[in-house]
Amino acid sequence: MDIAIVGAGYVGLVTGVCLAEIGHHVICVDNNEEKIRLLRKGISPIYEPGLEELMKELGRKKRLLFSASISQATKKSQVIFIAVGTPSKKNGDADLTYVENVAREIAENMDGYKLIVEKSTVPAETGKRIQRTIMMNLPKKYRNGKHAVTFDVASNPEFLREGSAIQDFMKPDRVVIGVESKRAEELLKEIYKPLKAKIVVTNINSAEIIKHASNSFLAMKISFANALSRICDHVGADVLKVVEGMGYDKRIGRAFLNAGVGYGGSCFPKDVDAFIRLSEKSGYDFNLLKEVRVINEEQKKIFLRLIEDKLWILKGKTIGVLGLAFKSDTDDMRCAPSIDIINGFVSEGAEVKAYDPQAMENAEMIFKKNVVFCKDPYDLAKGCDCLLILTEWEEFKTLDFKRLGKVMRQNIIFDGRNMFSEKDFEKIGFEYFGIGRGKV
Ligand code: NAD
Ligand code: UGA
């Protein structure tokens, strides 16, 4: 099928590449011309494992094209996915400006039947608004009469995670399609047929809610684990064992119960906010979700307080940060917990050194000269009063901490991701603190 994806970011680009991989002809459109220039050269503007290789291969097979023109892509495609950003406004609402702009531009260029699919995460009832925007902006000659064009709007929320995006897209737990017509349902089923996935068919509003509810539920699990970690620290219990013991119960499940420095990223924080706002507008005060957000914000402060307690005076101390990205296997720094934590140290007058395998370029734009970026963990450790693990990169598992300890001023490690345990460090003379490991 001929498909256009508007917005070639973390979701749009992965969706485009994967739809091309399963046999479709895809044009990825972005209004950032620099992005399009890179993509045409076979360079991925984001770090996502396996993405660049697959993108190059599909480019060679001519199944994947890149363009800065919505007009050209609309004319060439029967199905158009909207995958632009939906960031938070100051009041927590989802800002749908980009979605509206794209819907308008698609409408202005429609010359026959099109299925317009929301891939971006949007609040319930956005589908209706897209439908109306398209109606109002169709060229006059196509609005009615013998040249009238028909179209459908559908919702097809995306559940991929950064860092495992290709795998998540290709082997989804489910594909959700929100449709209001048989034609739209058939087209979407046809597109996803090669995945042989479970398909949940519903109306557009329900599909939109499924996405917000899923992200909010996952955020709630994480906040539950973070709240547990606080109790564990005080009563001498180990949160890792507690969630293991809980997780074997299939009704609970072990996934997304890792206590840490709080969830970050471009989605959980903004989607929880947007869902709280949608609930408010519907007349329901979603206090449970508000508490999820409070626990998440506190989690970073508690981590800072723990470090301050152990280091005593922060002014003049050197803090070595291992990992900056909001999770491993990505270069994404959006709402990364490292931002608030590092800013906390900087405001106390500590010197911060940092290393991340992929996110340093993005991090430099955030921290500017407030952080010294190091070429590797060994360079980072020199003169440090402690090490902090803020992202669970696989490469940290095999670090030679004994060697790092030799060049540090004080051998203390604060493991914000519970990658290790105390016994890994006692032999090499480090003080170790994790999250909720029964020791404050
Ligand atoms: P992103 O910022 O990485 O990408 C959005 C892209 O849209 C950018 O490249 C931007 O230049 C482009 N864009 C904006 N306006 C445009 C226009 N008028 N014409 C063409 N291109 C335009 O965002 P993202 O992380 O890919 O997220 C996109 C949506 O998908 C959001 O709603 C997000 O909540 C949702 N989502 C994201 C993820 C994820 O893991 N990042 C997963 C599931 C869903
Ligand atoms: C999340 C969802 O998992 C995806 O299903 C969804 O499609 C996506 O948001 C989205 O809508 O954008 P993502 O943000 O890429 O995916 O990454 P996650 O693996 O969910 O991690 C989010 C944050 O939670 C990270 O900061 C991670 O470190 C943290 N986390 C995750 C925990 O602190 N504990 C856990 O147990 C799991």
GROMACS .gro file of N, CA and C in nm, residues 1 19 22 24 170 175 186-199:
model
   60
    1MET      N    1   0.085  -0.120   0.000
    1MET     CA    2   0.000   0.000   0.000
    1MET      C    3   0.089   0.125   0.000
   19LEU      N    4   0.687  -0.012   0.848
   19LEU     CA    5   0.581  -0.038   0.748
   19LEU      C    6   0.644  -0.069   0.611
   22ILE      N    7   0.764  -0.431   0.614
   22ILE     CA    8   0.663  -0.536   0.596
   22ILE      C    9   0.596  -0.526   0.459
   24HIS      N   10   0.520  -0.229   0.250
   24HIS     CA   11   0.450  -0.113   0.195
   24HIS      C   12   0.548  -0.014   0.131
  170MET      N   13   0.735  -0.445   1.550
  170MET     CA   14   0.720  -0.567   1.469
  170MET      C   15   0.650  -0.679   1.544
  175VAL      N   16  -0.243  -0.443   1.835
  175VAL     CA   17  -0.256  -0.322   1.752
  175VAL      C   18  -0.396  -0.271   1.779
  186GLU      N   19  -1.091  -0.201   0.723
  186GLU     CA   20  -1.028  -0.295   0.629
  186GLU      C   21  -0.889  -0.248   0.589
  187LEU      N   22  -0.877  -0.117   0.562
  187LEU     CA   23  -0.746  -0.065   0.520
  187LEU      C   24  -0.641  -0.086   0.630
  188LEU      N   25  -0.677  -0.054   0.753
  188LEU     CA   26  -0.580  -0.068   0.862
  188LEU      C   27  -0.546  -0.215   0.887
  189LYS      N   28  -0.647  -0.300   0.878
  189LYS     CA   29  -0.620  -0.444   0.897
  189LYS      C   30  -0.525  -0.496   0.788
  190GLU      N   31  -0.545  -0.446   0.668
  190GLU     CA   32  -0.459  -0.485   0.555
  190GLU      C   33  -0.314  -0.440   0.580
  191ILE      N   34  -0.300  -0.318   0.628
  191ILE     CA   35  -0.165  -0.264   0.654
  191ILE      C   36  -0.092  -0.352   0.756
  192TYR      N   37  -0.162  -0.391   0.862
  192TYR     CA   38  -0.095  -0.463   0.971
  192TYR      C   39  -0.096  -0.616   0.954
  193LYS      N   40  -0.162  -0.664   0.848
  193LYS     CA   41  -0.175  -0.809   0.830
  193LYS      C   42  -0.042  -0.885   0.844
  194PRO      N   43   0.067  -0.837   0.782
  194PRO     CA   44   0.192  -0.914   0.791
  194PRO      C   45   0.242  -0.933   0.934
  195LEU      N   46   0.200  -0.849   1.028
  195LEU     CA   47   0.249  -0.863   1.166
  195LEU      C   48   0.184  -0.979   1.239
  196LYS      N   49   0.071  -1.025   1.187
  196LYS     CA   50  -0.004  -1.135   1.250
  196LYS      C   51  -0.030  -1.105   1.400
  197ALA      N   52  -0.063  -0.981   1.427
  197ALA     CA   53  -0.080  -0.939   1.568
  197ALA      C   54  -0.227  -0.943   1.608
  198LYS      N   55  -0.250  -0.943   1.739
  198LYS     CA   56  -0.386  -0.929   1.793
  198LYS      C   57  -0.432  -0.787   1.758
  199ILE      N   58  -0.548  -0.776   1.694
  199ILE     CA   59  -0.597  -0.642   1.659
  199ILE      C   60  -0.723  -0.611   1.740
   0.00000   0.00000   0.00000
